[in-house]
Amino acid sequence: MGKTIAEKIFEAHTVDSLAGDITVIGLDAVFCHEITTPIAINDLMARGKDRVFDTSKIKAVIDHVTPAKDSKTAMQGKILRDWAQRHNIKDFFDIGRNGVCHAIFPEKGFVRPGYTIIMGDSHTCTHGAFGAFAAGVGTTDLEVGILKGVCRFKSPKSMKVAISGTLVPGVYAKDVILSIIKIIGVNGATDRVMEFSGPVVDRMSMEERMTLCNMAVEAGATSGICAPDMVTVDYLWEFIKEEYPSRQAALEAFQAFTPDGDAVYSDTVEVDVADLVPQVTFGFKPDQVRPVSEMEGTKIDQVYIGSCTNGRLDDLRIAASLLEDKRISPKVRAIVSPATPDIFSRALDEGLIKIFMDAGFCVTNPTCGACLGMSTGVLANGEVCASTTNRNFNGRMGKGGMVHLMSPATAAASAVAGTITNSEIFCDKGERR
Amino acid sequence: MKNFSGRVLFLDRSDINTDEIIPAKYLTESSKEALKPYLLEDLNLDGFDPKADIRDRAIVVTRTNFGCGSSREHAPWAFEVNNINMVIASGFARIFRQNMFNCGMMAVELDPGTIDHLFKRYGGGETVITTDFDSMLFTVSDDKGTETLPFQVSDFDLAIVRAGGWVDYADKHY
């Protein structure tokens, strides 16, 4: 019987099989940030077990509130920083070199096809874009991962999400994943891996695949996952060129983590995106999604472009292309947060930052901050945000605030209009990709 | 082993997320006890008063996809410090469910029909659930009567609840 990508990865990493169809897997990487890791560190210390399973497999970053906003967040950073120094964790990204975890870790080449990765962060599913099994976990699972390099999961079932058709210009990966969550619902993929495939995924860049996989958890999925291909190899080449004689050789090695033709899936969802238009959320759940045209004119107070979903260079390029020689509406304020220092630096080189600033955007350092209402862009009671982030939960970006999730293009167009719109960006003519 | 019996808090809504259970702004707290006043502070549920309605409750009964969203273990911790150690629902988000058992707490799934029955028969009233692990039965009672309902938890989940959590188990075995 054929196997899915997740089944192949689990098969290569099984440490123990427990009753109730639970598998304990060995981990290739444990990612850490300053919100969920310090409590794990403190607990390990209290237990007299302040150890790490493998210094080289632990990567850590301060990203959620950075620079620290108060004494409490400063202490969270300090606990992580001191721990990284104490254990000689070389891949620790402190202020000045830090970025949003799910953007900076792939950028540094820490994610490879076939890897198993956990992090105390639900959007860890992002890294499945590389053909890895990557799952968010709580602090206890993180603690065991740090100490022992293992984690337990229900043996994975996979949902096949086959995406066909050709995207119209102005429609992006964010619109695709919002439309899929709308179809399957916020628990449509609970306890399963969403395996994305089809010609649309094949044509996507790694950045777009990361946007797709990033929001798998919003449908309840354990991990998103895309089969590794030459796009994956090209992205990783600078990190793996010593390991493989050629890109073709790397591709052949990565074939070990592509699904078999007769793999068995728990469900299959087939989506044709040919007629897909820009999408936006309207309620407090990520499956409350409708075409932007139906929300046209909705008043907004703030626009936010950034996050692990849509704070990468291509996202900034798309938004900037719609902001050039324009000003945001005087009725709104707008914030852009490049997701990593490298993205920020390239955006400077390309003149994107100047376009944002000339348009009236506030440009912040890389941070998760506003997405979860912790810093740098918290909403006031009753305010509305047009946001490229991933969650529209009640109070997510600030108590009493409303969040509308959308693509960077829709967010940029909305910033100019002062209300939700896609009129600037969307046409059903022109070249399809 | 923690307490799994007591008065019931009924939360009649699906998809209650971790940001509603404990908002992110409190994730900077370094002790579990500090989370106590903020449990369910942002819950979007008509008529719900977090301060008054949580008092002296030990068990939550709710609908499906409970605990969706963030990986924050602060969600189980916020229940734990309010002496609520068990959530009974027709479905859970994966991370929340595993976090509960990792903390030696219980996330028990009952079929939607049974959950619906609990809401219709007991919702809004003073209800007590008593948990019997030997016979795997809940005894549900209010001033009008008593009934028993069977429940299932895997042997492994029960073992880590009895052991008080996952860290000691994993350290011993791996």
Coordinates of C-alpha atoms in Angstrom, one line a residue:
Chain A
M1 CA 0.0 0.0 0.0
G2 CA 1.3 3.4 -0.9
K3 CA 2.3 6.0 1.6
T4 CA 1.7 9.7 2.1
I5 CA 4.5 12.2 2.8
A6 CA 3.7 12.2 6.5
E7 CA 3.7 8.4 6.7
K8 CA 7.1 8.2 5.1
I9 CA 8.5 10.8 7.5
F10 CA 7.0 9.0 10.5
E11 CA 8.3 5.7 9.3
A12 CA 11.8 7.2 9.2
H13 CA 11.6 8.7 12.7
T14 CA 9.6 6.3 14.8
V15 CA 11.2 5.8 18.3
D16 CA 8.2 4.1 20.0
S17 CA 4.7 3.0 19.3
L18 CA 2.2 3.4 22.1
A19 CA -1.3 2.0 22.7
G20 CA -4.0 4.0 21.0
D21 CA -2.2 4.5 17.7
I22 CA 0.3 7.0 19.2
T23 CA 3.8 7.3 17.7
V24 CA 6.8 8.8 19.5
I25 CA 9.0 10.3 16.8
G26 CA 12.6 11.5 17.0
L27 CA 13.0 15.2 16.2
D28 CA 15.4 16.8 13.6
A29 CA 14.8 20.3 15.0
V30 CA 13.2 22.0 18.0
F31 CA 12.5 25.7 17.5
C32 CA 12.0 28.0 20.4
H33 CA 10.8 31.6 21.1
E34 CA 10.6 33.7 24.1
I35 CA 6.9 33.3 24.9
T36 CA 6.5 29.6 25.4
T37 CA 10.0 28.4 26.0
P38 CA 11.0 30.2 29.2
I39 CA 8.4 28.3 31.3
A40 CA 9.8 25.0 29.9
I41 CA 13.3 26.2 30.8
N42 CA 12.3 27.1 34.3
D43 CA 10.5 23.8 34.8
L44 CA 13.6 21.8 33.5
M45 CA 15.7 23.8 36.0
A46 CA 13.3 23.1 38.8
R47 CA 13.4 19.4 38.0
G48 CA 17.2 19.5 38.0
K49 CA 17.2 18.6 34.3
D50 CA 18.5 21.7 32.7
R51 CA 19.9 19.9 29.7
V52 CA 19.3 19.9 25.9
F53 CA 19.2 16.8 23.7
D54 CA 21.4 18.2 20.9
T55 CA 22.7 21.8 20.9
S56 CA 22.9 21.9 17.1
K57 CA 19.2 20.9 16.6
I58 CA 17.8 23.6 18.8
K59 CA 17.2 27.0 17.2
A60 CA 15.9 30.0 19.2
V61 CA 14.7 33.5 18.5
I62 CA 13.2 36.4 20.4
D63 CA 10.3 37.4 18.1
H64 CA 6.9 37.9 19.8
V65 CA 7.7 41.1 21.7
T66 CA 10.9 42.7 20.5
P67 CA 12.5 45.0 21.6
A68 CA 11.1 44.2 25.0
K69 CA 8.1 46.5 26.0
D70 CA 8.3 46.1 29.7
S71 CA 10.0 44.2 32.6
K72 CA 8.0 41.0 32.1
T73 CA 8.9 40.7 28.4
A74 CA 12.5 41.7 29.1
M75 CA 12.7 38.8 31.6
Q76 CA 11.3 36.3 29.0
G77 CA 14.0 37.4 26.6
K78 CA 16.6 37.2 29.3
I79 CA 15.6 33.6 30.3
L80 CA 15.9 32.5 26.6
R81 CA 19.2 34.4 26.1
D82 CA 20.8 33.1 29.2
W83 CA 19.7 29.5 28.4
A84 CA 21.1 29.7 24.8
Q85 CA 24.4 31.0 26.1
R86 CA 24.5 28.4 28.9
H87 CA 24.0 25.5 26.5
N88 CA 26.1 27.0 23.7
I89 CA 23.1 27.1 21.3
K90 CA 24.7 28.9 18.3
D91 CA 21.6 29.5 16.3
F92 CA 20.1 32.0 18.7
F93 CA 18.8 35.2 17.2
D94 CA 18.8 38.1 19.5
I95 CA 17.6 41.7 18.9
G96 CA 19.1 43.1 15.8
R97 CA 19.4 39.7 14.1
N98 CA 15.9 38.4 15.0
G99 CA 12.8 37.9 12.9
V100 CA 9.5 36.2 13.0
C101 CA 10.3 32.5 13.8
H102 CA 8.5 30.9 10.8
A103 CA 10.2 33.4 8.4
I104 CA 13.7 33.4 9.8
F105 CA 14.2 29.7 10.4
P106 CA 13.5 28.7 6.8
E107 CA 15.5 31.7 5.5
K108 CA 18.5 30.3 7.5
G109 CA 18.2 26.9 5.8
F110 CA 17.1 25.1 9.0
V111 CA 14.2 23.2 7.4
R112 CA 14.8 20.3 5.0
P113 CA 12.5 17.8 3.3
G114 CA 11.8 14.8 5.5
Y115 CA 12.5 16.7 8.8
T116 CA 10.5 16.4 11.9
I117 CA 10.1 19.8 13.7
I118 CA 8.2 21.0 16.7
M119 CA 7.9 24.4 18.3
G120 CA 5.7 25.9 21.0
D121 CA 3.8 27.9 18.4
S122 CA 0.8 26.7 16.5
H123 CA 2.0 28.2 13.1
T124 CA 4.9 25.8 13.1
C125 CA 2.9 24.0 10.3
T126 CA 4.4 26.6 8.0
H127 CA 7.6 24.6 7.6
G128 CA 5.7 21.7 6.0
A129 CA 6.1 23.8 2.8
F130 CA 9.6 22.1 2.5
G131 CA 8.2 18.6 2.7
A132 CA 8.8 18.4 6.5
F133 CA 6.4 17.3 9.2
A134 CA 6.2 20.4 11.4
A135 CA 3.8 20.8 14.3
G136 CA 3.0 23.3 17.0
V137 CA 3.0 21.9 20.5
G138 CA 2.5 23.2 24.0
T139 CA 5.1 24.0 26.6
T140 CA 5.3 20.4 28.1
D141 CA 5.8 18.8 24.7
L142 CA 8.4 21.5 23.9
E143 CA 10.1 20.7 27.2
V144 CA 10.3 17.0 26.5
G145 CA 11.5 17.9 22.9
I146 CA 14.3 20.0 24.3
L147 CA 15.3 17.4 26.9
K148 CA 14.9 14.2 24.9
G149 CA 14.5 15.1 21.2
V150 CA 11.2 13.3 20.9
C151 CA 7.5 14.1 20.7
R152 CA 4.3 12.0 20.5
F153 CA 1.6 12.2 18.0
K154 CA -1.4 10.2 16.8
S155 CA -0.1 8.3 13.8
P156 CA -0.8 10.7 11.0
K157 CA -3.7 10.6 8.7
S158 CA -3.5 12.9 5.7
M159 CA -6.1 15.0 3.9
K160 CA -5.2 15.4 0.2
V161 CA -5.9 19.0 -0.9
A162 CA -5.6 19.0 -4.7
I163 CA -5.5 22.5 -6.2
S164 CA -6.1 22.9 -9.9
G165 CA -6.7 25.7 -12.3
T166 CA -4.9 28.9 -12.9
L167 CA -4.9 31.9 -10.6
V168 CA -6.1 35.2 -12.0
P169 CA -3.7 38.2 -11.5
G170 CA -4.5 39.8 -8.1
V171 CA -5.4 36.5 -6.5
Y172 CA -2.7 35.0 -4.3
A173 CA -1.8 32.0 -2.0
K174 CA -3.6 33.8 0.8
D175 CA -6.8 33.9 -1.1
V176 CA -6.4 30.2 -1.9
I177 CA -5.9 29.0 1.7
L178 CA -8.7 31.3 2.9
S179 CA -11.0 29.7 0.3
I180 CA -10.0 26.2 1.4
I181 CA -10.6 26.9 5.1
K182 CA -14.0 28.2 4.1
I183 CA -14.8 24.9 2.5
I184 CA -13.5 22.5 5.1
G185 CA -14.1 24.6 8.3
V186 CA -12.0 25.5 11.3
N187 CA -11.9 21.8 12.4
G188 CA -12.1 20.3 9.0
A189 CA -8.6 18.8 9.2
T190 CA -8.2 18.2 13.0
D191 CA -5.7 15.5 13.8
R192 CA -4.7 15.2 10.1
V193 CA -1.9 16.6 7.9
M194 CA -3.1 18.7 5.0
E195 CA -1.0 17.6 2.0
F196 CA -1.2 20.3 -0.7
S197 CA -0.7 19.2 -4.3
G198 CA -1.7 20.0 -7.9
P199 CA -0.5 22.3 -10.6
V200 CA -1.2 25.5 -8.6
V201 CA 1.1 24.3 -5.8
D202 CA 3.7 23.1 -8.3
R203 CA 3.9 26.6 -9.7
M204 CA 4.1 28.3 -6.3
S205 CA 7.3 29.7 -4.9
M206 CA 8.5 28.5 -1.5
E207 CA 7.1 31.8 0.0
E208 CA 3.7 31.1 -1.4
R209 CA 3.8 27.5 -0.2
M210 CA 4.7 28.8 3.3
T211 CA 1.6 31.0 3.2
L212 CA -0.5 28.0 2.3
C213 CA 0.9 25.7 5.0
N214 CA 1.0 28.5 7.6
M215 CA -2.8 28.5 7.8
A216 CA -3.3 24.7 7.8
V217 CA -3.7 25.0 11.6
E218 CA -6.6 27.3 11.1
A219 CA -8.5 24.3 9.7
G220 CA -7.2 22.3 12.7
A221 CA -4.4 20.5 10.8
T222 CA -1.4 19.1 12.6
S223 CA 0.9 20.1 9.8
G224 CA 0.6 21.4 6.3
I225 CA 2.8 19.7 3.8
C226 CA 4.0 20.1 0.2
A227 CA 6.0 17.5 -1.8
P228 CA 9.6 18.7 -2.3
D229 CA 10.5 19.5 -5.9
M230 CA 13.1 21.6 -7.8
V231 CA 11.5 24.8 -6.3
T232 CA 12.5 23.4 -2.9
V233 CA 15.9 22.4 -4.0
D234 CA 16.6 25.8 -5.6
Y235 CA 15.5 27.6 -2.4
L236 CA 17.8 25.4 -0.2
W237 CA 20.7 25.1 -2.7
E238 CA 23.0 27.5 -1.0
F239 CA 22.6 25.5 2.3
I240 CA 22.9 22.0 0.8
K241 CA 25.4 22.4 -2.0
E242 CA 28.2 20.7 0.0
E243 CA 25.9 17.7 0.6
Y244 CA 24.9 16.9 -2.9
P245 CA 26.9 16.9 -6.1
S246 CA 24.2 18.6 -8.1
R247 CA 20.7 20.0 -7.8
Q248 CA 19.4 16.9 -9.6
A249 CA 21.0 14.7 -7.0
A250 CA 19.4 16.6 -4.2
L251 CA 16.1 16.4 -5.9
E252 CA 16.5 12.6 -6.3
A253 CA 17.3 12.3 -2.5
F254 CA 14.2 14.4 -1.7
Q255 CA 12.0 12.1 -3.7
A256 CA 12.0 9.9 -0.6
F257 CA 9.5 12.3 0.8
T258 CA 7.1 12.6 -2.0
P259 CA 3.7 10.7 -1.8
D260 CA 3.2 7.4 -3.6
G261 CA 0.6 7.4 -6.4
D262 CA -1.5 4.9 -4.4
A263 CA -1.1 6.6 -1.0
V264 CA -4.3 6.4 1.1
Y265 CA -5.9 9.6 2.4
S266 CA -8.5 10.0 5.0
D267 CA -10.2 12.6 2.8
T268 CA -9.6 14.4 -0.5
V269 CA -10.6 18.0 -1.2
E270 CA -10.4 19.1 -4.8
V271 CA -10.3 22.9 -5.4
D272 CA -10.3 24.6 -8.8
V273 CA -9.1 28.1 -8.4
A274 CA -9.7 29.3 -11.9
D275 CA -12.6 31.5 -10.8
L276 CA -11.2 32.4 -7.4
V277 CA -11.4 36.1 -6.5
P278 CA -9.7 37.9 -3.6
Q279 CA -11.0 36.7 -0.3
V280 CA -11.5 38.3 3.2
T281 CA -12.7 37.1 6.5
F282 CA -15.8 38.7 8.1
G283 CA -16.3 37.2 11.6
F284 CA -14.3 35.8 14.5
K285 CA -13.4 32.5 12.8
P286 CA -11.0 31.9 10.0
D287 CA -13.6 29.9 8.0
Q288 CA -15.9 32.9 7.8
V289 CA -14.7 34.0 4.4
R290 CA -16.3 35.8 1.5
P291 CA -15.2 37.5 -1.7
V292 CA -13.7 41.0 -1.1
S293 CA -16.4 42.4 -3.4
E294 CA -19.0 41.5 -0.8
M295 CA -17.2 43.4 1.9
E296 CA -16.3 46.4 -0.4
G297 CA -16.6 49.7 1.5
T298 CA -16.2 48.2 5.0
K299 CA -14.7 50.9 7.2
I300 CA -11.2 50.2 8.7
D301 CA -9.0 52.0 11.2
Q302 CA -5.7 50.2 10.7
V303 CA -3.9 48.2 8.0
Y304 CA -1.3 45.7 9.0
I305 CA 1.1 44.0 6.6
G306 CA 3.4 41.5 8.2
S307 CA 3.5 38.2 10.2
C308 CA 4.6 34.6 9.5
T309 CA 1.8 34.4 7.0
N310 CA 2.5 37.4 4.8
G311 CA 5.5 39.4 5.9
R312 CA 8.0 38.0 3.4
L313 CA 9.8 39.9 0.6
D314 CA 7.3 38.9 -2.2
D315 CA 4.5 40.1 0.0
L316 CA 6.2 43.5 0.5
R317 CA 6.9 43.7 -3.2
I318 CA 3.2 43.1 -4.1
A319 CA 2.0 45.6 -1.5
A320 CA 4.6 48.2 -2.6
S321 CA 3.6 47.9 -6.2
L322 CA 0.1 49.1 -5.3
L323 CA 1.4 51.9 -3.1
E324 CA 3.9 53.5 -5.4
D325 CA 3.2 57.2 -5.9
K326 CA 0.1 56.9 -3.7
R327 CA -0.8 57.9 -0.1
I328 CA -2.9 55.9 2.3
S329 CA -6.3 57.3 3.2
P330 CA -6.1 60.0 5.9
K331 CA -8.8 58.0 7.7
V332 CA -6.5 55.1 8.4
R333 CA -3.1 54.3 9.8
A334 CA -1.0 51.6 8.3
I335 CA 1.9 49.4 9.6
V336 CA 4.3 47.2 7.7
S337 CA 6.6 44.8 9.6
P338 CA 9.2 43.0 7.4
A339 CA 9.4 39.5 8.9
T340 CA 13.2 39.3 9.1
P341 CA 16.2 41.6 9.0
D342 CA 17.2 40.1 5.7
I343 CA 13.8 40.9 4.2
F344 CA 14.0 44.4 5.7
S345 CA 17.4 44.9 4.2
R346 CA 16.4 43.7 0.8
A347 CA 13.3 45.8 0.9
L348 CA 15.5 48.8 1.6
D349 CA 17.8 47.9 -1.3
E350 CA 14.8 47.6 -3.6
G351 CA 13.3 50.9 -2.5
L352 CA 10.2 49.2 -1.1
I353 CA 10.6 50.8 2.4
K354 CA 10.7 54.2 0.8
I355 CA 7.5 53.5 -1.0
F356 CA 5.8 52.4 2.2
M357 CA 7.1 55.4 4.1
D358 CA 6.1 57.8 1.3
A359 CA 2.7 56.3 1.3
G360 CA 2.3 57.0 5.0
F361 CA 3.1 53.6 6.5
C362 CA 4.8 53.1 9.9
V363 CA 7.7 50.6 9.3
T364 CA 8.5 48.5 12.3
N365 CA 11.3 46.1 13.1
P366 CA 10.6 42.4 12.4
T367 CA 8.3 41.1 15.2
C368 CA 5.1 39.1 15.7
G369 CA 3.8 41.9 18.0
A370 CA 0.6 43.2 16.5
C371 CA -0.7 39.9 15.1
L372 CA -1.6 38.6 18.5
G373 CA -2.2 41.9 20.1
M374 CA 1.0 42.0 22.2
S375 CA 2.8 45.1 20.8
T376 CA 3.4 47.4 17.9
G377 CA -0.1 47.8 16.6
V378 CA -2.7 46.8 19.2
L379 CA -6.2 47.8 18.4
A380 CA -8.5 49.9 20.6
N381 CA -12.0 48.7 21.6
G382 CA -14.2 48.9 18.6
E383 CA -11.5 49.3 16.0
V384 CA -11.2 47.4 12.8
C385 CA -8.0 46.1 11.2
A386 CA -7.3 45.0 7.6
S387 CA -4.6 42.5 8.2
T388 CA -2.4 40.0 6.4
T389 CA -2.1 37.8 9.5
N390 CA -3.7 34.5 10.2
R391 CA -6.3 34.8 13.0
N392 CA -9.4 36.9 13.3
F393 CA -10.4 35.7 16.7
N394 CA -12.4 37.9 19.0
G395 CA -9.9 40.3 20.6
R396 CA -6.9 38.8 18.8
M397 CA -5.2 42.1 17.9
G398 CA -6.6 43.9 21.0
K399 CA -9.7 43.6 23.2
G400 CA -12.9 44.6 21.4
G401 CA -11.1 44.8 18.0
M402 CA -12.2 43.2 14.7
V403 CA -9.7 41.7 12.3
H404 CA -10.3 41.1 8.6
L405 CA -7.7 38.6 7.1
M406 CA -6.7 39.2 3.5
S407 CA -3.7 39.2 1.1
P408 CA -1.0 41.9 1.1
A409 CA -2.5 43.2 -2.2
T410 CA -6.0 43.6 -0.8
A411 CA -4.5 45.2 2.4
A412 CA -2.5 47.7 0.4
A413 CA -5.4 48.6 -1.8
S414 CA -7.6 49.0 1.3
A415 CA -5.0 51.2 2.9
V416 CA -5.3 53.6 0.0
A417 CA -9.1 53.5 -0.2
G418 CA -9.5 53.7 3.6
T419 CA -12.1 50.9 3.3
I420 CA -11.9 47.2 2.3
T421 CA -11.5 47.0 -1.4
N422 CA -9.9 45.1 -4.3
S423 CA -10.8 47.5 -7.0
E424 CA -7.2 48.6 -7.5
I425 CA -5.8 45.1 -7.8
F426 CA -8.3 42.8 -9.3
C427 CA -9.1 42.2 -12.9
D428 CA -10.1 39.1 -14.6
K429 CA -8.1 39.9 -17.7
G430 CA -4.4 39.6 -18.4
E431 CA -2.0 36.7 -18.0
R432 CA -2.9 33.9 -15.7
R433 CA -0.3 31.9 -13.8
Chain B
M1 CA -4.0 12.7 40.6
K2 CA -6.1 15.9 40.3
N3 CA -9.7 16.3 41.2
F4 CA -12.2 15.4 38.3
S5 CA -15.5 15.8 40.1
G6 CA -17.6 18.9 40.9
R7 CA -19.9 21.6 39.6
V8 CA -20.3 22.1 35.9
L9 CA -19.8 25.2 33.9
F10 CA -21.8 24.9 30.6
L11 CA -20.3 26.8 27.6
D12 CA -22.8 26.4 24.8
R13 CA -20.7 27.3 21.8
S14 CA -18.4 25.5 19.4
D15 CA -14.9 26.7 18.4
I16 CA -14.0 28.4 21.6
N17 CA -10.4 29.4 21.0
T18 CA -7.3 29.8 23.1
D19 CA -7.3 33.6 22.8
E20 CA -10.8 33.6 24.4
I21 CA -9.6 31.2 27.1
I22 CA -6.6 33.4 27.9
P23 CA -5.7 36.4 25.8
A24 CA -2.2 36.7 24.5
K25 CA -1.5 39.9 26.5
Y26 CA -1.2 37.7 29.6
L27 CA 1.4 35.3 28.1
T28 CA 4.1 37.5 29.6
E29 CA 3.2 36.2 33.0
S30 CA 5.8 33.9 34.5
S31 CA 3.6 32.0 36.9
K32 CA 0.5 29.9 36.3
E33 CA -1.2 31.5 39.4
A34 CA -1.0 35.0 37.8
L35 CA -3.3 33.8 35.0
K36 CA -6.1 33.1 37.5
P37 CA -8.2 36.3 37.2
Y38 CA -8.2 36.3 33.4
L39 CA -9.7 32.9 32.5
L40 CA -12.3 33.2 29.7
E41 CA -12.0 37.0 29.9
D42 CA -12.6 37.4 26.2
L43 CA -15.2 34.6 25.7
N44 CA -17.7 35.7 23.1
L45 CA -20.9 34.1 24.7
D46 CA -24.1 36.0 25.4
G47 CA -24.8 36.4 29.1
F48 CA -21.5 35.0 30.2
D49 CA -19.9 36.7 33.1
P50 CA -16.3 35.3 33.6
K51 CA -15.9 36.4 37.2
A52 CA -19.2 35.2 38.5
D53 CA -19.8 32.1 36.3
I54 CA -16.4 30.4 36.9
R55 CA -16.6 30.5 40.6
D56 CA -16.6 27.1 42.3
R57 CA -16.8 25.2 39.0
A58 CA -14.7 22.1 38.5
I59 CA -15.7 20.9 35.0
V60 CA -16.5 22.5 31.7
V61 CA -19.0 21.0 29.3
T62 CA -18.9 22.5 25.8
R63 CA -19.4 21.8 22.1
T64 CA -16.8 21.0 19.4
N65 CA -13.3 22.2 18.4
F66 CA -12.7 23.5 21.9
G67 CA -9.3 25.1 22.4
C68 CA -8.6 25.8 18.7
G69 CA -5.9 28.3 17.8
S70 CA -2.7 28.9 19.6
S71 CA -0.4 26.3 21.1
R72 CA -0.3 28.2 24.5
E73 CA -0.3 25.8 27.4
H74 CA -1.5 28.8 29.3
A75 CA -5.0 27.7 28.3
P76 CA -5.0 24.5 30.4
W77 CA -3.0 26.3 33.1
A78 CA -5.6 29.1 33.4
F79 CA -8.2 26.3 34.0
E80 CA -5.9 24.5 36.4
V81 CA -5.3 27.5 38.7
N82 CA -9.1 28.0 38.8
N83 CA -9.5 24.3 40.0
I84 CA -11.1 23.2 36.7
N85 CA -9.2 20.1 35.6
M86 CA -11.6 18.6 33.1
V87 CA -13.3 19.7 29.9
I88 CA -15.9 17.5 28.3
A89 CA -16.7 18.3 24.7
S90 CA -17.8 16.8 21.4
G91 CA -14.4 17.7 20.0
F92 CA -11.0 19.3 20.7
A93 CA -8.3 21.0 18.8
R94 CA -5.3 18.7 18.8
I95 CA -2.8 20.8 20.7
F96 CA -5.2 21.8 23.4
R97 CA -6.2 18.2 24.0
Q98 CA -2.6 17.0 24.2
N99 CA -1.7 19.9 26.5
M100 CA -4.5 19.0 28.9
F101 CA -3.2 15.4 29.3
N102 CA 0.4 16.6 29.4
C103 CA -0.6 18.6 32.5
G104 CA -2.3 15.6 34.1
M105 CA -5.7 17.1 33.2
M106 CA -8.5 15.6 31.2
A107 CA -10.1 16.4 27.8
V108 CA -12.9 13.9 27.4
E109 CA -14.7 13.6 24.1
L110 CA -18.4 12.5 24.1
D111 CA -20.5 12.1 21.0
P112 CA -22.4 15.2 19.9
G113 CA -25.8 13.6 20.7
T114 CA -24.7 13.0 24.3
I115 CA -23.3 16.6 24.6
D116 CA -26.6 17.9 23.2
H117 CA -28.5 15.9 25.8
L118 CA -26.4 17.3 28.6
F119 CA -27.1 20.8 27.4
K120 CA -30.8 20.2 27.0
R121 CA -31.3 18.3 30.2
Y122 CA -28.9 20.1 32.6
G123 CA -27.8 23.3 30.9
G124 CA -28.4 26.5 32.9
G125 CA -29.0 24.6 36.1
E126 CA -26.9 23.5 39.1
T127 CA -25.3 20.3 37.9
V128 CA -22.6 18.1 39.4
I129 CA -20.5 15.5 37.6
T130 CA -18.6 12.8 39.5
T131 CA -15.9 10.8 37.7
D132 CA -15.3 7.2 38.5
F133 CA -12.1 5.9 36.8
D134 CA -12.6 2.3 37.9
S135 CA -15.8 1.9 36.0
M136 CA -15.1 4.8 33.5
L137 CA -18.5 6.4 34.3
F138 CA -19.6 10.0 34.8
T139 CA -22.5 10.4 37.3
V140 CA -24.4 13.5 36.3
S141 CA -26.9 14.9 38.8
D142 CA -29.0 17.9 39.6
D143 CA -32.0 18.5 41.8
K144 CA -34.3 16.6 39.4
G145 CA -32.3 13.4 39.1
T146 CA -29.2 11.4 38.4
E147 CA -27.8 9.4 35.5
T148 CA -24.6 7.7 34.6
L149 CA -22.7 8.1 31.3
P150 CA -19.8 6.0 30.1
F151 CA -16.7 7.7 28.8
Q152 CA -13.5 6.6 27.2
V153 CA -9.9 7.7 27.6
S154 CA -7.0 5.8 26.2
D155 CA -4.9 3.7 28.5
F156 CA -1.9 5.9 27.7
D157 CA -3.7 9.2 28.4
L158 CA -5.0 7.7 31.7
A159 CA -1.4 6.6 32.6
I160 CA 0.0 10.1 32.2
V161 CA -3.0 11.6 34.1
R162 CA -2.2 9.2 36.9
A163 CA 1.5 9.9 36.6
G164 CA 0.8 13.7 36.8
G165 CA 2.1 14.5 33.3
W166 CA 4.3 13.6 30.3
V167 CA 7.8 15.0 31.3
D168 CA 8.5 12.3 33.9
Y169 CA 7.2 9.6 31.7
A170 CA 9.3 10.6 28.7
D171 CA 12.4 11.2 30.8
K172 CA 12.2 7.7 32.1
H173 CA 11.5 6.0 28.8
Y174 CA 13.6 7.9 26.1

